[in-house]
PDB file of C-alpha atoms in Angstrom:
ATOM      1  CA  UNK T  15     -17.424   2.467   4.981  1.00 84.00           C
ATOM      2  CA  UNK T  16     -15.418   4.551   7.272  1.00 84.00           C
ATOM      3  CA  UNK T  17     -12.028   5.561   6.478  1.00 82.00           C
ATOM      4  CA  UNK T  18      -9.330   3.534   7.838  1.00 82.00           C
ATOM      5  CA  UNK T  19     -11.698   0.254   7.969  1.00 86.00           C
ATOM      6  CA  UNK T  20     -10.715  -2.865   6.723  1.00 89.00           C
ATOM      7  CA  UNK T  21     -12.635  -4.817   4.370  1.00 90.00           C
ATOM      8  CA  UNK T  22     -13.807  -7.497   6.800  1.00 91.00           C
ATOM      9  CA  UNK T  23     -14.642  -5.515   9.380  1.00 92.00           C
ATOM     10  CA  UNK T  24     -17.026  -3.583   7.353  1.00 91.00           C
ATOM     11  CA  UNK T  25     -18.527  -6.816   5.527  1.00 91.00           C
ATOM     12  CA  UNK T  26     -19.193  -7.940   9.122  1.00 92.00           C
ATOM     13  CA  UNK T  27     -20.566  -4.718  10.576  1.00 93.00           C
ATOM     14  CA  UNK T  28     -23.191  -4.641   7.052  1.00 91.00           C
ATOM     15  CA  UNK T  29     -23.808  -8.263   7.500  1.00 91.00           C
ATOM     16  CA  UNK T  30     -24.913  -7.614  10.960  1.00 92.00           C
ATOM     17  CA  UNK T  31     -27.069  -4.786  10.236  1.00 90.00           C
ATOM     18  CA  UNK T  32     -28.523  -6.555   7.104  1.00 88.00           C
ATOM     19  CA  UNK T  33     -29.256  -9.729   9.605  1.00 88.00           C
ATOM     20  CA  UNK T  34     -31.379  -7.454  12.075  1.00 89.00           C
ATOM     21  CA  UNK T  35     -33.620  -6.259   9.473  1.00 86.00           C
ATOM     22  CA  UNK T  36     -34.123  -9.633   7.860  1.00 86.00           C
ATOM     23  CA  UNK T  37     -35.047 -10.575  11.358  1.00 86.00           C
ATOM     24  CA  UNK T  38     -37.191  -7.896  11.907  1.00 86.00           C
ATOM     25  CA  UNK T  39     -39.443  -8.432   8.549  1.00 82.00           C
ATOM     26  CA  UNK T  40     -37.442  -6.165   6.389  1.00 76.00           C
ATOM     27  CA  UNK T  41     -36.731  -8.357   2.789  1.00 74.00           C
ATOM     28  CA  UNK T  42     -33.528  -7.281   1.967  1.00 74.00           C
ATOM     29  CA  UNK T  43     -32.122  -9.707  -0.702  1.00 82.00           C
ATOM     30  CA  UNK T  44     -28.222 -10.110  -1.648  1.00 85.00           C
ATOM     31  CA  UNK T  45     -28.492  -8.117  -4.687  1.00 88.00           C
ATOM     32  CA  UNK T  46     -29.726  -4.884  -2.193  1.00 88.00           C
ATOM     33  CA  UNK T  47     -26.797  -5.703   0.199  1.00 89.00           C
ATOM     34  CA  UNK T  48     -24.095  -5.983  -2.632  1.00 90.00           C
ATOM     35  CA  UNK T  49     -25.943  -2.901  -4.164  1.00 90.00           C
ATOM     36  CA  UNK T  50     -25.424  -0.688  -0.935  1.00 91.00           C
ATOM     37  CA  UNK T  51     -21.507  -1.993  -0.101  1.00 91.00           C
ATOM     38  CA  UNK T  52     -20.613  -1.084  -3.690  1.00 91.00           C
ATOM     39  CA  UNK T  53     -22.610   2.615  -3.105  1.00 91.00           C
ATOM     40  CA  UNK T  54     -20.833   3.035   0.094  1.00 90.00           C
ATOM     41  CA  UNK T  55     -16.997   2.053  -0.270  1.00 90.00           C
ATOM     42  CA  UNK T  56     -14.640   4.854   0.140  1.00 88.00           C
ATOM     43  CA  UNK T  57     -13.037   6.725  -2.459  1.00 87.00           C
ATOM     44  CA  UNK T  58      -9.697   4.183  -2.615  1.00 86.00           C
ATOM     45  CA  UNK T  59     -12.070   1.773  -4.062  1.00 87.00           C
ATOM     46  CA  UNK T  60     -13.944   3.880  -6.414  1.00 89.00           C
ATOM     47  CA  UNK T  61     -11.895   2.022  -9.188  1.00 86.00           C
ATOM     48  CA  UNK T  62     -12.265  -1.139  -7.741  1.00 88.00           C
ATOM     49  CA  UNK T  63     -16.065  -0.426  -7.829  1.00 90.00           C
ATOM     50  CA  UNK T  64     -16.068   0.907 -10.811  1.00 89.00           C
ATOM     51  CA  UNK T  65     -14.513  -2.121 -12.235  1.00 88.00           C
ATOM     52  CA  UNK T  66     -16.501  -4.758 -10.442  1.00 87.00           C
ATOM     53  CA  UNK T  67     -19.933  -3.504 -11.857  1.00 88.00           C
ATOM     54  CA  UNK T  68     -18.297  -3.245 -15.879  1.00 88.00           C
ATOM     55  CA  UNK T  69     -17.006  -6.471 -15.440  1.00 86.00           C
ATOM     56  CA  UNK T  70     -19.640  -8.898 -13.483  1.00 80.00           C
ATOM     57  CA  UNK T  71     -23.453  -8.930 -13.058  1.00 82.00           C
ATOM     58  CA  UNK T  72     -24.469  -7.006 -10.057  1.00 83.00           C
ATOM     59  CA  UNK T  73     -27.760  -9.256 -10.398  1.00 86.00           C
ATOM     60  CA  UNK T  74     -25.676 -12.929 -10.114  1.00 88.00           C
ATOM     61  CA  UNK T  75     -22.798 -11.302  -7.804  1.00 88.00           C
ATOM     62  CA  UNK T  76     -22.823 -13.304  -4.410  1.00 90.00           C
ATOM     63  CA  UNK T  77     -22.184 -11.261  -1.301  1.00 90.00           C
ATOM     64  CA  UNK T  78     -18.948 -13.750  -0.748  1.00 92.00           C
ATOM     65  CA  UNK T  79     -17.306 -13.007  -4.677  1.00 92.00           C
ATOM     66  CA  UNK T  80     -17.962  -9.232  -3.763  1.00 92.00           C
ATOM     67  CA  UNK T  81     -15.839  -9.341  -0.122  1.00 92.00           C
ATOM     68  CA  UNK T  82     -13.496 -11.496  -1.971  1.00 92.00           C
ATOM     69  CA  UNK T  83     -12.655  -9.293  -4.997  1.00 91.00           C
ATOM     70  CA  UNK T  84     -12.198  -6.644  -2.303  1.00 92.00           C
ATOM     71  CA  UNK T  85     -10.107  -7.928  -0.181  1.00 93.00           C
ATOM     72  CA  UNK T  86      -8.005  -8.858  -3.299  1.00 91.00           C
ATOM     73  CA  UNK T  87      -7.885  -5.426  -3.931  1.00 89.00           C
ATOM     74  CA  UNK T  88      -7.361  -3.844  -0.319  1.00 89.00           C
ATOM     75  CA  UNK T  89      -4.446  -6.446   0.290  1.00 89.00           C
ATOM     76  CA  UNK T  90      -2.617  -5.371  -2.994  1.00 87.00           C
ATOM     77  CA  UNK T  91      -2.901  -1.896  -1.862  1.00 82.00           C
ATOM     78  CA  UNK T  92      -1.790  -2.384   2.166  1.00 81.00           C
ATOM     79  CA  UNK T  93       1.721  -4.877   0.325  1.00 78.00           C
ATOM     80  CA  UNK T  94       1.889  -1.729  -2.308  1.00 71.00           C
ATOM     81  CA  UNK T  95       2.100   0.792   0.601  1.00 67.00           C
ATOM     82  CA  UNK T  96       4.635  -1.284   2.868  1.00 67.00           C
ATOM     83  CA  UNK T  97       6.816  -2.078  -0.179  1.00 65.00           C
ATOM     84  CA  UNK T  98       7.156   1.762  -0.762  1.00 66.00           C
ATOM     85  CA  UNK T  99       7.293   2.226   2.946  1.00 64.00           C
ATOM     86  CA  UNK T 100      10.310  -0.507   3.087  1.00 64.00           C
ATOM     87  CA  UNK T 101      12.138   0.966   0.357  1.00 64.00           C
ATOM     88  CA  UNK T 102      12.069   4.616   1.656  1.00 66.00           C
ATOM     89  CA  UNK T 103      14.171   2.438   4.984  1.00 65.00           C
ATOM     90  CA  UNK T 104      16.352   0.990   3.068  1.00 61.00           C
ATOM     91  CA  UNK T 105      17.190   4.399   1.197  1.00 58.00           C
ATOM     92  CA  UNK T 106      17.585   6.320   4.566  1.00 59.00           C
ATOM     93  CA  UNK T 107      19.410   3.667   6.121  1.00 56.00           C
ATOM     94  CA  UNK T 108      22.064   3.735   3.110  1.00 56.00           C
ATOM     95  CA  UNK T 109      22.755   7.330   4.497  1.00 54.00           C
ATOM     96  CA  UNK T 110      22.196   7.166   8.204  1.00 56.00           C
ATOM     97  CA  UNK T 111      25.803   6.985   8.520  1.00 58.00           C
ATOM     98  CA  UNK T 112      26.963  10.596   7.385  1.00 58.00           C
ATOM     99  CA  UNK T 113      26.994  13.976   9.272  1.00 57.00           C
ATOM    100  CA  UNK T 114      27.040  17.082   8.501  1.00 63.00           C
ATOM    101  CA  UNK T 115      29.527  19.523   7.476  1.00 60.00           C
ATOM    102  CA  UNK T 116      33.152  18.368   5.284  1.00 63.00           C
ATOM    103  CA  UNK T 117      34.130  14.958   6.587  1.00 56.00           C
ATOM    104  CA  UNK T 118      30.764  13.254   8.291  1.00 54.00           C
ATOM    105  CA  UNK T 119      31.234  10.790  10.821  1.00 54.00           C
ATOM    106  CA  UNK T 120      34.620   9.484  11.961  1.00 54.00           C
ATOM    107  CA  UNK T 121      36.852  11.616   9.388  1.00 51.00           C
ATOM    108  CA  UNK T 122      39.642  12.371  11.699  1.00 54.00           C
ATOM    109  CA  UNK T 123      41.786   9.535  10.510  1.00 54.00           C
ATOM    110  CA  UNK T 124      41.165   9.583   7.257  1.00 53.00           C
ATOM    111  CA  UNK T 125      44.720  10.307   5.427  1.00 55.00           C
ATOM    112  CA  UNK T 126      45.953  10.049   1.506  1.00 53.00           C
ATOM    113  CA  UNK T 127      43.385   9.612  -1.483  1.00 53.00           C
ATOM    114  CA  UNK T 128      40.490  10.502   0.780  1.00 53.00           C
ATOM    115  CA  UNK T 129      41.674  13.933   1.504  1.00 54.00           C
ATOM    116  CA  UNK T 130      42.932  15.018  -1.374  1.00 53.00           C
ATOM    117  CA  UNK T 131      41.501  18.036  -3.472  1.00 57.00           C
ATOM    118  CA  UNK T 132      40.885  18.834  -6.862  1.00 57.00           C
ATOM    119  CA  UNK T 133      40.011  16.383  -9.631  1.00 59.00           C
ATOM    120  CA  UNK T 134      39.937  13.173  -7.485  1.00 56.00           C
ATOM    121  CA  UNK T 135      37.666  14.517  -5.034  1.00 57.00           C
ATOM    122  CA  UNK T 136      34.485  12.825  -5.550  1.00 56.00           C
ATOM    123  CA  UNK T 137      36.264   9.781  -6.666  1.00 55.00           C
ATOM    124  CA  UNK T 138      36.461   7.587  -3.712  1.00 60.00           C
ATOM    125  CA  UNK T 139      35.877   4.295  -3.322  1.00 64.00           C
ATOM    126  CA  UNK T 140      34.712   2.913  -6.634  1.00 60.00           C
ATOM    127  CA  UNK T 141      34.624  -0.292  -7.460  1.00 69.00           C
ATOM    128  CA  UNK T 142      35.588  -1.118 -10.752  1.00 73.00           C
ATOM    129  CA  UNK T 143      35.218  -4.550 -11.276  1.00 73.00           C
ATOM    130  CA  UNK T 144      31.267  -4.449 -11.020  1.00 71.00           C
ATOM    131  CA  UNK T 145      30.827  -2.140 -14.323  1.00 68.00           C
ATOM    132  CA  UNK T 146      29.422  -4.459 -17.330  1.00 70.00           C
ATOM    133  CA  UNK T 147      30.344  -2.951 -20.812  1.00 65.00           C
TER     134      UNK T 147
END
């Protein structure tokens, strides 16, 4: 499997190859095929592997169970990556808004509890009616 190739696409690019040779007089059976697509998935799968051939029989595994438990396993990965991928938005957008420097964006007008010094400065803008005791 080449990296950055999906699950079907490589079932189907096998599938073909293992098709030509049956063709040609080679006797390749399933168990071969799911043999070699289990030897030859990348290294994000090695526990995937690993945990196909401790938990089912290699010998009775269809070639169809096999793509399915992998594509089981390849789509929890891709919604794991863009579920990190949307949170690490919604964190940067939360923050888009300031500058650099003392007041950010649009400061000039702020006036009163904003500006003030000392004790209350990092005290702005707290809502108190949304803390639970």
């Amino acid at each position: 499997m080449k990296e950055g190739e999906s699950v079907n696409e490589y079932f189907s690019r096998t599938l073909t190859i293992a098709n030509k040779m049956k063709a040609n007089g080679g006797n390749k059976g399933d168990v071969a095929v799911v043999e070699k697509i289990l030897r030859s998935m990348t290294s994000k799968f090695d526990y995937v592997v690993s945990s196909i051939e401790e938990s089912k029989d290699t010998d009775t595994l269809t070639i169809d169970e096999l793509q399915s438990s992998l594509l089981v396993h390849e789509l929890r990965m891709t919604s794991h990556v863009e579920e990190v991928h949307a949170l690490q938005i919604t964190h940067t957008d939360q923050h888009a808004e300031q500058g650099r420097g003392r007041g950010g964006r649009g400061g000039f007008g702020r006036r009163g509890r904003e500006q003030s010094r000392g004790r209350e400065r990092g005290r702005r803008g707290f809502d108190r009616s949304t803390v639970e005791c």
